[in-house]
Short mmCIF file of C-alpha atoms in Angstrom, two decimals:
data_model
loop_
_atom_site.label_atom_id
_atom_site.label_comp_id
_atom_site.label_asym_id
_atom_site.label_seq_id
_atom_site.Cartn_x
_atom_site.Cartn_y
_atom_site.Cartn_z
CA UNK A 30 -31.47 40.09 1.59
CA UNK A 31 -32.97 36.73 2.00
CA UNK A 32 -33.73 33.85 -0.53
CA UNK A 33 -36.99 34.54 -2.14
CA UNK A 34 -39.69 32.07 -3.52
CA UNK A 35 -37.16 28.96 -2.09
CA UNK A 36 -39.74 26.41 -3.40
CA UNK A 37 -42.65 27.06 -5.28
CA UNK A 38 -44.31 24.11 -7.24
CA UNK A 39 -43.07 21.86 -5.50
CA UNK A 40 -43.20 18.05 -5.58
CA UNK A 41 -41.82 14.64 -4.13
CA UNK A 42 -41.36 11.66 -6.35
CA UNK A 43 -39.81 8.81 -5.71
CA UNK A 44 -37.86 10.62 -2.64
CA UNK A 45 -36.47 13.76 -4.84
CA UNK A 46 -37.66 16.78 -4.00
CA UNK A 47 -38.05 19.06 -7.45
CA UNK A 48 -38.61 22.73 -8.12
CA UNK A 49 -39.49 24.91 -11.24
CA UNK A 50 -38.44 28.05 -9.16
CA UNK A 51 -36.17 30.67 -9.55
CA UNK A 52 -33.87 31.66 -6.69
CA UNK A 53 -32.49 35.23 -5.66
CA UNK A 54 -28.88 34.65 -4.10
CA UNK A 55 -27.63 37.40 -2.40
CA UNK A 56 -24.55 37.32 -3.58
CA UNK A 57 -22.48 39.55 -5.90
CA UNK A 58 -19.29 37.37 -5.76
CA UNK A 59 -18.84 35.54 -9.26
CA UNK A 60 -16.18 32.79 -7.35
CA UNK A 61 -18.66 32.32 -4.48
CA UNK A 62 -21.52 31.33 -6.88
CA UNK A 63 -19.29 29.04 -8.79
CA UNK A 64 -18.23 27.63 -5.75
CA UNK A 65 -21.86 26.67 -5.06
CA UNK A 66 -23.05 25.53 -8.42
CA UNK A 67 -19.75 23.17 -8.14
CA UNK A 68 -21.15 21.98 -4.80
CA UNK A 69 -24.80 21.38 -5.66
CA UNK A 70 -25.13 19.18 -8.78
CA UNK A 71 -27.88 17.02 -10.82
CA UNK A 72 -31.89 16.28 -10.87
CA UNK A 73 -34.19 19.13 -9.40
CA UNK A 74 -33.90 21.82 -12.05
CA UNK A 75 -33.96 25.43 -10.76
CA UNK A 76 -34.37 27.71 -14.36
CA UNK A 77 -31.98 30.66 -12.85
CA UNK A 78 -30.19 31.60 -10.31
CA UNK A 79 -29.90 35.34 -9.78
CA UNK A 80 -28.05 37.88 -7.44
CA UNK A 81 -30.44 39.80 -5.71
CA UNK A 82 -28.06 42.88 -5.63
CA UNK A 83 -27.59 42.13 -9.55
CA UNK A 84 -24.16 41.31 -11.57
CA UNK A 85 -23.73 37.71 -11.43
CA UNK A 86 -26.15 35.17 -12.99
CA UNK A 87 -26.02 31.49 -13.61
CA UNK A 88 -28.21 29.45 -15.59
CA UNK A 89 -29.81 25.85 -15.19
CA UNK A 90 -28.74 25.29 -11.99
CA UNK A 91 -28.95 21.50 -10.63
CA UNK A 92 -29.42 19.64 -7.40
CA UNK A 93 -29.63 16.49 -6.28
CA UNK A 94 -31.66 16.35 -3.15
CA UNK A 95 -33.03 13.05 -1.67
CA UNK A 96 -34.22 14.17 1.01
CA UNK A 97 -38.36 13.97 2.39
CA UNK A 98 -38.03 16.38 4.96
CA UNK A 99 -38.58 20.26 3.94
CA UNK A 100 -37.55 21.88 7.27
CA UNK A 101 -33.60 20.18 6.17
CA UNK A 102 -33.99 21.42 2.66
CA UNK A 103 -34.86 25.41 3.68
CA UNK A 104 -31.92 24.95 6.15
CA UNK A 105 -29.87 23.47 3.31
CA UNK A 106 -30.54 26.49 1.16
CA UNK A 107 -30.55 29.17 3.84
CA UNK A 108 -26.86 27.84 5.20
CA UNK A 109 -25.75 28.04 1.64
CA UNK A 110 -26.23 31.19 0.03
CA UNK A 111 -23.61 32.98 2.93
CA UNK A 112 -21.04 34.15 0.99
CA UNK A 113 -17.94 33.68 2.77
CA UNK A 114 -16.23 30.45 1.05
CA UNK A 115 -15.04 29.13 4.20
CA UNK A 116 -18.15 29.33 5.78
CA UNK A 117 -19.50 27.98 2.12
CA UNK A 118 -17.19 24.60 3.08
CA UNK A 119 -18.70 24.35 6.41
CA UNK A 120 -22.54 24.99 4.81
CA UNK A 121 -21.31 21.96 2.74
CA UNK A 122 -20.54 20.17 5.54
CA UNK A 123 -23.77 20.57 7.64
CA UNK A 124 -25.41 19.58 3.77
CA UNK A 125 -23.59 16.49 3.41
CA UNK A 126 -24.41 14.98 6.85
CA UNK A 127 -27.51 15.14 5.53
CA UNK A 128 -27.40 13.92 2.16
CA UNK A 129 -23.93 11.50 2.79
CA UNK A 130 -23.06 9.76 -0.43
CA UNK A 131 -25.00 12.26 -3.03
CA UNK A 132 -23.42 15.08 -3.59
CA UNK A 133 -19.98 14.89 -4.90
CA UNK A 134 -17.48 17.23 -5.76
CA UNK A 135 -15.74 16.99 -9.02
CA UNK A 136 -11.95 15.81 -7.84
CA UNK A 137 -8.96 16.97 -9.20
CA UNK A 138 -7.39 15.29 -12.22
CA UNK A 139 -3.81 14.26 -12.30
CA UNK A 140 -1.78 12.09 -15.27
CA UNK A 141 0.58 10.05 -14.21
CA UNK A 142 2.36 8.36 -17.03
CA UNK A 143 -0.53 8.40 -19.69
CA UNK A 144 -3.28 7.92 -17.10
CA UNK A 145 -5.76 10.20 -16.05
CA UNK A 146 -6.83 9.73 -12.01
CA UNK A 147 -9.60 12.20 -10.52
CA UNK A 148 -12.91 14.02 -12.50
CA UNK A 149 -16.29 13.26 -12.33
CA UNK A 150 -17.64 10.41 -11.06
CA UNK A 151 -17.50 7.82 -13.98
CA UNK A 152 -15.40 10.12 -16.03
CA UNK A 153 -12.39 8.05 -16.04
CA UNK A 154 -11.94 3.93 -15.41
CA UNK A 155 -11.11 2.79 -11.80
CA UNK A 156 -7.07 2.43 -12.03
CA UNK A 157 -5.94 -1.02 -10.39
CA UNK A 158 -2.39 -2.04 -9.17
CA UNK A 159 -0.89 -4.67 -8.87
CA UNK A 160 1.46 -5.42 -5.77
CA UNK A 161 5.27 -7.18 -6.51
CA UNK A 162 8.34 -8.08 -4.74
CA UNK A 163 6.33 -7.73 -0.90
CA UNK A 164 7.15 -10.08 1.78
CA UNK A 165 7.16 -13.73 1.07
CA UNK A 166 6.57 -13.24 -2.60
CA UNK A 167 8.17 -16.56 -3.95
CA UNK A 168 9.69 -14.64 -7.10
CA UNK A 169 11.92 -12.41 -4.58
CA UNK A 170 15.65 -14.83 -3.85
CA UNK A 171 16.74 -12.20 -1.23
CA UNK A 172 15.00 -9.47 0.01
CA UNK A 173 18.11 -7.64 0.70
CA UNK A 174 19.36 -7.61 -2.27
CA UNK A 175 16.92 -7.34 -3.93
CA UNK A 176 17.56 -10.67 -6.08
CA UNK A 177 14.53 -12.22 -7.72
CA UNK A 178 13.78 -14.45 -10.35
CA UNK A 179 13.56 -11.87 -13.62
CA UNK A 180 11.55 -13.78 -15.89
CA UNK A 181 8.71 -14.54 -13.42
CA UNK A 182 8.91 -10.69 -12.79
CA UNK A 183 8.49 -9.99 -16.03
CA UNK A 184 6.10 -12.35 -17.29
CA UNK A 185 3.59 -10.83 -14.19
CA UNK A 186 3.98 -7.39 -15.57
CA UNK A 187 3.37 -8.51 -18.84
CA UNK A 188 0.17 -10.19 -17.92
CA UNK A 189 -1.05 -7.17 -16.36
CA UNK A 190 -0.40 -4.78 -19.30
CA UNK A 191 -2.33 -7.11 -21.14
CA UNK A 192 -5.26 -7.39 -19.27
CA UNK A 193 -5.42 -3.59 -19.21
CA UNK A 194 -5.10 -3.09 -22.85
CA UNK A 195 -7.63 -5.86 -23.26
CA UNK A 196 -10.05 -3.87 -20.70
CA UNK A 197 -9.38 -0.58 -20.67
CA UNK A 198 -8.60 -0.47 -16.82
CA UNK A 199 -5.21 1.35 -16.66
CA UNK A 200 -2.97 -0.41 -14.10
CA UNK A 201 -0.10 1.00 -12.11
CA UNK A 202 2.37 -1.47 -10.09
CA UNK A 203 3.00 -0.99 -6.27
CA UNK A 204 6.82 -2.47 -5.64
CA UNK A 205 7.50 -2.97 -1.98
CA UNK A 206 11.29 -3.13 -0.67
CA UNK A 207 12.75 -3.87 2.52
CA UNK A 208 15.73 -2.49 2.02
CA UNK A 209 16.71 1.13 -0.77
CA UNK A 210 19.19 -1.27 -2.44
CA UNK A 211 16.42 -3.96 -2.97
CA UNK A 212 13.70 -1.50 -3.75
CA UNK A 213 15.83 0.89 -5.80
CA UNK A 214 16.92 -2.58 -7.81
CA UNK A 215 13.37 -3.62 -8.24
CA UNK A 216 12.11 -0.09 -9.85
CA UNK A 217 14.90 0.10 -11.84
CA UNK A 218 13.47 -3.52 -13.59
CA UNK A 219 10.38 -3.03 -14.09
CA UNK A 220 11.20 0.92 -15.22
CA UNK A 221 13.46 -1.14 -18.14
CA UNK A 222 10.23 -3.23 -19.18
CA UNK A 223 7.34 -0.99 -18.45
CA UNK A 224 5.99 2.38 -18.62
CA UNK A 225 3.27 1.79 -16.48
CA UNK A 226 3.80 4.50 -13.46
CA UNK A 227 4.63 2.82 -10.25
CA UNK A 228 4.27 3.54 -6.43
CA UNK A 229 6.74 3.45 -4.44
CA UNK A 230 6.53 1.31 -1.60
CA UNK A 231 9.01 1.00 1.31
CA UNK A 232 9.69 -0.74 4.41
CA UNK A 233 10.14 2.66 6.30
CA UNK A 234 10.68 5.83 5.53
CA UNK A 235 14.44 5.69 5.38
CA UNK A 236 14.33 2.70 2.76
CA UNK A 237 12.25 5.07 0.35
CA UNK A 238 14.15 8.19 0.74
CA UNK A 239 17.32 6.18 0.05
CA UNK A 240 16.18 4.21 -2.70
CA UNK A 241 14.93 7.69 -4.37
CA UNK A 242 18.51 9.16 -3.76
CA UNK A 243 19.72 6.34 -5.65
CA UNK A 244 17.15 6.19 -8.83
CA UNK A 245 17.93 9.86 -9.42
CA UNK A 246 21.82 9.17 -8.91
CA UNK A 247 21.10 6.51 -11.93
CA UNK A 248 19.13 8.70 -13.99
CA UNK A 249 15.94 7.32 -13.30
CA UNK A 250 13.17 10.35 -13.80
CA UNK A 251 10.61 9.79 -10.98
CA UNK A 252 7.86 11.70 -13.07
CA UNK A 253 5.89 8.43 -13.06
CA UNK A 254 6.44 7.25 -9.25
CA UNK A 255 3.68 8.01 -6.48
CA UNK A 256 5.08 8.06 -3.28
CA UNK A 257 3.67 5.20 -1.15
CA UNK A 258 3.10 6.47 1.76
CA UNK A 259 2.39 9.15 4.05
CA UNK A 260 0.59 9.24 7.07
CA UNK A 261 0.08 10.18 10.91
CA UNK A 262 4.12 9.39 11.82
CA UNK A 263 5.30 11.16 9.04
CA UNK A 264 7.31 13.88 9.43
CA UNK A 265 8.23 17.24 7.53
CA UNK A 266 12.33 15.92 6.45
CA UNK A 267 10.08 12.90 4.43
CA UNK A 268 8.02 15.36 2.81
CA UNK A 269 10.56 17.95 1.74
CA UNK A 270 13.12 14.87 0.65
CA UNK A 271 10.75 13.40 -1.29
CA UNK A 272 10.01 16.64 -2.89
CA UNK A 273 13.56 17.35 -3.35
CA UNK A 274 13.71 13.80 -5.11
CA UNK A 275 11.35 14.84 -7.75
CA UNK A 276 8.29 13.54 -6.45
CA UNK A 277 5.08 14.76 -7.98
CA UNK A 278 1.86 12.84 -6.34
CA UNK A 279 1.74 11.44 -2.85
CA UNK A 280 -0.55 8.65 -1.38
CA UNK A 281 -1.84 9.65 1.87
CA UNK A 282 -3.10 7.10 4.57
CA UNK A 283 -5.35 8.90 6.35
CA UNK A 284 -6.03 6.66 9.28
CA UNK A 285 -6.06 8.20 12.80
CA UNK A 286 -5.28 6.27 15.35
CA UNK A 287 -7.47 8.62 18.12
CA UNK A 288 -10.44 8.72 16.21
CA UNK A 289 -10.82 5.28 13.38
CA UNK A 290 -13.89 6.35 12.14
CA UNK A 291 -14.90 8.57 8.97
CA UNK A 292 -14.58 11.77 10.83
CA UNK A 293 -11.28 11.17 12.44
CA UNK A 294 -9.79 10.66 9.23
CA UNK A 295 -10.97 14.37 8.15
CA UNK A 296 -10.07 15.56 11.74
CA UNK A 297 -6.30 13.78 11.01
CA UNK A 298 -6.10 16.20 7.60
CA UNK A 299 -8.03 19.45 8.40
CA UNK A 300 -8.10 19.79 12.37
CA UNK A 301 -4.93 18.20 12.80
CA UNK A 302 -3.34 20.24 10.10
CA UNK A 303 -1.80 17.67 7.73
CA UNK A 304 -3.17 19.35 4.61
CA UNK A 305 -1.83 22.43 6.15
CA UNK A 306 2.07 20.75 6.20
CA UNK A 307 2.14 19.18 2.64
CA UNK A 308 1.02 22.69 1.03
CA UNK A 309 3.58 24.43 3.15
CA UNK A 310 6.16 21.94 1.51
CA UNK A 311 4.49 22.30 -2.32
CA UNK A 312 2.70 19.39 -2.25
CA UNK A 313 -0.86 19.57 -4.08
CA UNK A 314 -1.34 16.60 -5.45
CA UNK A 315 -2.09 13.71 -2.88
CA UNK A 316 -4.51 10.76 -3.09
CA UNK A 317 -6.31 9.95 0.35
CA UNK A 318 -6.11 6.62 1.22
CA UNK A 319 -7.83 5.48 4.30
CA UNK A 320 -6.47 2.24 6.25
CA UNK A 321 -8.53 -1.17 6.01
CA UNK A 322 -8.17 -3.38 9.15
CA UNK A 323 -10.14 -5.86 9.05
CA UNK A 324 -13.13 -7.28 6.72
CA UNK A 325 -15.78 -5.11 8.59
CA UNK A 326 -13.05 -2.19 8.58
CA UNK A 327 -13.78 -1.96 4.70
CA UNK A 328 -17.11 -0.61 5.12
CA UNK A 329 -15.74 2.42 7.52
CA UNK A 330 -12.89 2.83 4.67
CA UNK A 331 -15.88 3.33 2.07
CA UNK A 332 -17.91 5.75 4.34
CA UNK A 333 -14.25 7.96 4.60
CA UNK A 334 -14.41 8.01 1.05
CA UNK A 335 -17.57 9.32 0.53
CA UNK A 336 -16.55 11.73 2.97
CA UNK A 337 -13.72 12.82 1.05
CA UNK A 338 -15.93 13.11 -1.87
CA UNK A 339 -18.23 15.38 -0.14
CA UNK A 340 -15.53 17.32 1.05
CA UNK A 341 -12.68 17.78 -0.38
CA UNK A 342 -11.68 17.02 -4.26
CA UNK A 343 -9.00 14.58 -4.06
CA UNK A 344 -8.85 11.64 -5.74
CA UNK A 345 -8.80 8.25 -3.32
CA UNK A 346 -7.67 5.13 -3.34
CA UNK A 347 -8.03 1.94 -1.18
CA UNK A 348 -6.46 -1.66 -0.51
CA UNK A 349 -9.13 -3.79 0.37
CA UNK A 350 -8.60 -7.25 -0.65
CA UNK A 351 -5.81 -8.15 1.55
CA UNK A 352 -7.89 -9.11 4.73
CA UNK A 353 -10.18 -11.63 3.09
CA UNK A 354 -7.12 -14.18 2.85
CA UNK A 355 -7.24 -13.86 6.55
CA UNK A 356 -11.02 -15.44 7.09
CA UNK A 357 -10.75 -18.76 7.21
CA UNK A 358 -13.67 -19.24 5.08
CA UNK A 359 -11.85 -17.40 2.18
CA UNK A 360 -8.43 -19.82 3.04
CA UNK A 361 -10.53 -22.91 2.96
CA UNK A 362 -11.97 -22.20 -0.37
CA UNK A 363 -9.99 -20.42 -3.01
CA UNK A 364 -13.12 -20.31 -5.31
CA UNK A 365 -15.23 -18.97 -2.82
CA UNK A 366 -12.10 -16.43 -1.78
CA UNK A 367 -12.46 -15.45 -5.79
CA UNK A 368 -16.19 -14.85 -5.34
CA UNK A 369 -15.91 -12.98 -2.04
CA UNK A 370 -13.19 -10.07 -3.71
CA UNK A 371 -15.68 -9.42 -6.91
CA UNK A 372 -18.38 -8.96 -4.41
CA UNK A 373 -16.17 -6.37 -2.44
CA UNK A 374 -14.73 -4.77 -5.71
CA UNK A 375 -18.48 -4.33 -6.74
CA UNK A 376 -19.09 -2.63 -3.36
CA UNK A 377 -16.43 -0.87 -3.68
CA UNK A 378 -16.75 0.70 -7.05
CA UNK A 379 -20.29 1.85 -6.15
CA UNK A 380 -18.24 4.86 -4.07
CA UNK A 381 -16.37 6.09 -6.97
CA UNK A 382 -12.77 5.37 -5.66
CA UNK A 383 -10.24 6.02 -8.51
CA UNK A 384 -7.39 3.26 -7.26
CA UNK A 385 -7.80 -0.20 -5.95
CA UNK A 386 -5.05 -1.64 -4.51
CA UNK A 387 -5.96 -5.60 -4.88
CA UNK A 388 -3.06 -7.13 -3.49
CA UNK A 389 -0.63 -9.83 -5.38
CA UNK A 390 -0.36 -9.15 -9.11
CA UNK A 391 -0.68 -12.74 -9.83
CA UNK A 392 -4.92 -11.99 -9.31
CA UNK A 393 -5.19 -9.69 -12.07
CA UNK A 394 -6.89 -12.23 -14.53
CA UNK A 395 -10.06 -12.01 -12.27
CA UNK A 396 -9.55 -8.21 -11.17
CA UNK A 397 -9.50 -6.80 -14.06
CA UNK A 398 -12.49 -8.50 -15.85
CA UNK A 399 -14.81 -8.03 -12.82
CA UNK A 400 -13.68 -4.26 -12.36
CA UNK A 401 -13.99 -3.57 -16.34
CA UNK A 402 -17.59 -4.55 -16.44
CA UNK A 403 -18.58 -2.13 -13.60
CA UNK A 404 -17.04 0.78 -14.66
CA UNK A 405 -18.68 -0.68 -18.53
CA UNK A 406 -21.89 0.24 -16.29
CA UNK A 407 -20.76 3.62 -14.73
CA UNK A 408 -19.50 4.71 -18.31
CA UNK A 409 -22.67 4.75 -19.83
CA UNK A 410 -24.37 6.23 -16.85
CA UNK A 411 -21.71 8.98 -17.44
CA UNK A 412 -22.42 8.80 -21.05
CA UNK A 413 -25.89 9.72 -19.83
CA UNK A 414 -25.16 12.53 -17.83
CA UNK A 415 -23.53 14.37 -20.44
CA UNK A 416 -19.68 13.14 -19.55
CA UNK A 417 -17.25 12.32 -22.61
CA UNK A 418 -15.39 9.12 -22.64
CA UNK A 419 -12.65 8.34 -23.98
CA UNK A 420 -11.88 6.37 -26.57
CA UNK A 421 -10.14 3.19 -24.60
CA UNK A 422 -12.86 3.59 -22.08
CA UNK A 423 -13.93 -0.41 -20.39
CA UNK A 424 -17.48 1.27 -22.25
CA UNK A 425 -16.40 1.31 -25.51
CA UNK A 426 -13.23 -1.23 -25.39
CA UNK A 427 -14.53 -3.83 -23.17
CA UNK A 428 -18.65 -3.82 -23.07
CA UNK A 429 -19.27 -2.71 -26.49
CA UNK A 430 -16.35 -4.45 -28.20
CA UNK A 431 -17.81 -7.93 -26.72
CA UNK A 432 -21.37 -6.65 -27.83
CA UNK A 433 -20.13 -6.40 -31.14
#
């Protein structure tokens, strides 16, 4: 069969192309029809869509298609009914190239510690963590060691913890060693004065493996730790070690040195068969993380994210704010260098990224604020659409609660 009456009654407003139709789907696969409701979601309301062959039916199906030109939407819906779901992933493909930064699938949800990273978009607050003990951090006495000034230590976490109660933005900490006796000594710390899950961050490979070997010698339960990171020089002993270690969730840089653009970074997982070599090791639950160079570099770190989104339903994350201290105009101005990260955590909120890495603890007291009133915003656009918050929400803990 074919699809029957694909648009009847149909208008454009405002760029979004509406139908009161109902649609035959040739498909008798319940999975495969899921699979496509889960891919095509919001505005243009088709009543029903129905199997022409009968036995599988689903109601108030959604789309959201901005898109003026008919000729792409038939080919949209003619690519999508096929039934096979890898050919389905392609159809989405060949969809999203048209309609980049719409349609988004809903990501996975992991909870790490007490915090909840993934859903829908606006579902959950933007997590933000905070980065300690990396080169020439003044609190750090020697790097080897791992001997640092305790009180300073703790009085950063503290600040941090506070913020996020005060906000609602959950915050993680990202501790950096040079060496597995310095960075196994510096989890270890802030393990004794926080609960706050933490993300492992070494100088190479060796230094993390070793300093995991170590907590779990101690009795330290890495349940809370996201290994920090993998990426195109991994290799397979990392990945099982690290699984062997207890490791649960995985940040993946996705950068690809062949290809630096959005579609390299997919090419790096899919075509180069990452994805392929952390499922053959057990590991599901990564967070795709592509690289930022440079300031410019940040806008081809967003447009891999909406790829992601598109594509594939992990959650993402992103360190952005690290390569504005490098413009001189940002180092010749520190207020101006305060104004210039809101405007790039505003940007880059807009994408739906579930962790920003923003560099240096010490700038949480004008993170946090600044990333609490967006996701305020996306809340009750959420709200809107039908998504439950929760309780400690930046909606309902930090915009209402100053309302009120």
């Amino acid at each position: 069969g074919v699809w029957n009456d694909i648009v009847t009654n149909t208008f454009i407003n405002d760029g979004v192309l509406s139908s009161t139709s109902n649609l035959k789907v040739p498909v008798n696969d319940k999975d495969t029809v899921l699979d496509m409701v889960k891919l095509i979601s919001y505005s243009a309301y088709f009543p029903a869509v129905s199997s022409a062959g009968g036995g599988t039916a689903v109601s108030s199906m959604k789309t959201m298609l901005i898109n003026r030109n008919r000729r792409k939407i038939y080919l949209i819906f003619s690519t999508i009914y096929i039934t096979d779901k890898l050919i389905l992933v392609l159809s989405f493909k060949f969809l999203s190239s048209n309609l980049s930064g719409v349609l988004y699938l809903t990501k996975n949800i992991y909870v790490v510690g007490n915090i909840r990273i993934g859903g829908k978009m606006g579902q959950y607050p933007t997590v933000l963590v905070g980065c300690m003990f990396y080169r020439k951090h003044k609190i750090v006495i020697d790097p080897i060691k791992g001997l640092f000034e305790r009180n300073v230590a703790e009085n950063l976490v503290n600040i941090q913890e506070s913020l996020s109660e005060d906000t609602g933005i959950p915050a993680m900490i990202d501790i950096f060693g040079e060496t597995d006796e310095a960075l196994a000594r510096y989890v270890e710390f802030v393990s004794d004065i926080s609960d706050l899950p933490i993300l492992l961050n070494g100088a190479t490979a060796e230094v993390r493996i070793k300093s995991l070997e170590k907590l779990r010698e101690n009795g330290l339960l890495t349940e809370r730790i996201i290994y920090t990171s993998l990426n195109y020089t991994s290799n397979e002993r990392e990945i099982f070690l690290a699984k062997k270690y207890g490791i649960k969730y995985f940040i993946v840089q996705t950068f690809n040195p062949r290809n630096p653009f959005p579609q390299g970074h997919m090419e790096f997982l899919l075509k180069n068969g990452f994805l392929k070599i952390l499922s053959k090791h057990g590991v599901d639950k990564i967070i795709l993380m592509p690289t930022v160079l440079d300031i410019p570099g940040i806008g081809i770190a967003l447009e891999t994210i909406k790829l992601f989104h598109n594509r594939l339903d992990y959650p993402t994350a992103i360190a952005p704010l690290g390569v504005i201290g490098y413009w001189w105009r940002a180092r010749e101005n520190k207020e101006l260098k305060k104004l210039f990260i809101s405007s790039i955590l505003g940007y880059i909120l807009s994408t739906g990224v579930d962790i920003i890495i923003y560099g240096a603890i010490r700038k949480a007291k004008y993170v946090f604020p600044s990333v609490a009133l967006i996701n305020s915003i996306e809340g009750y656009i959420a709200r809107n659409r039908g998504i439950r918050l929760e309780k400690n929400h930046p909606f309902n803990r930090y915009l209402r609660k100053s309302i009120q």
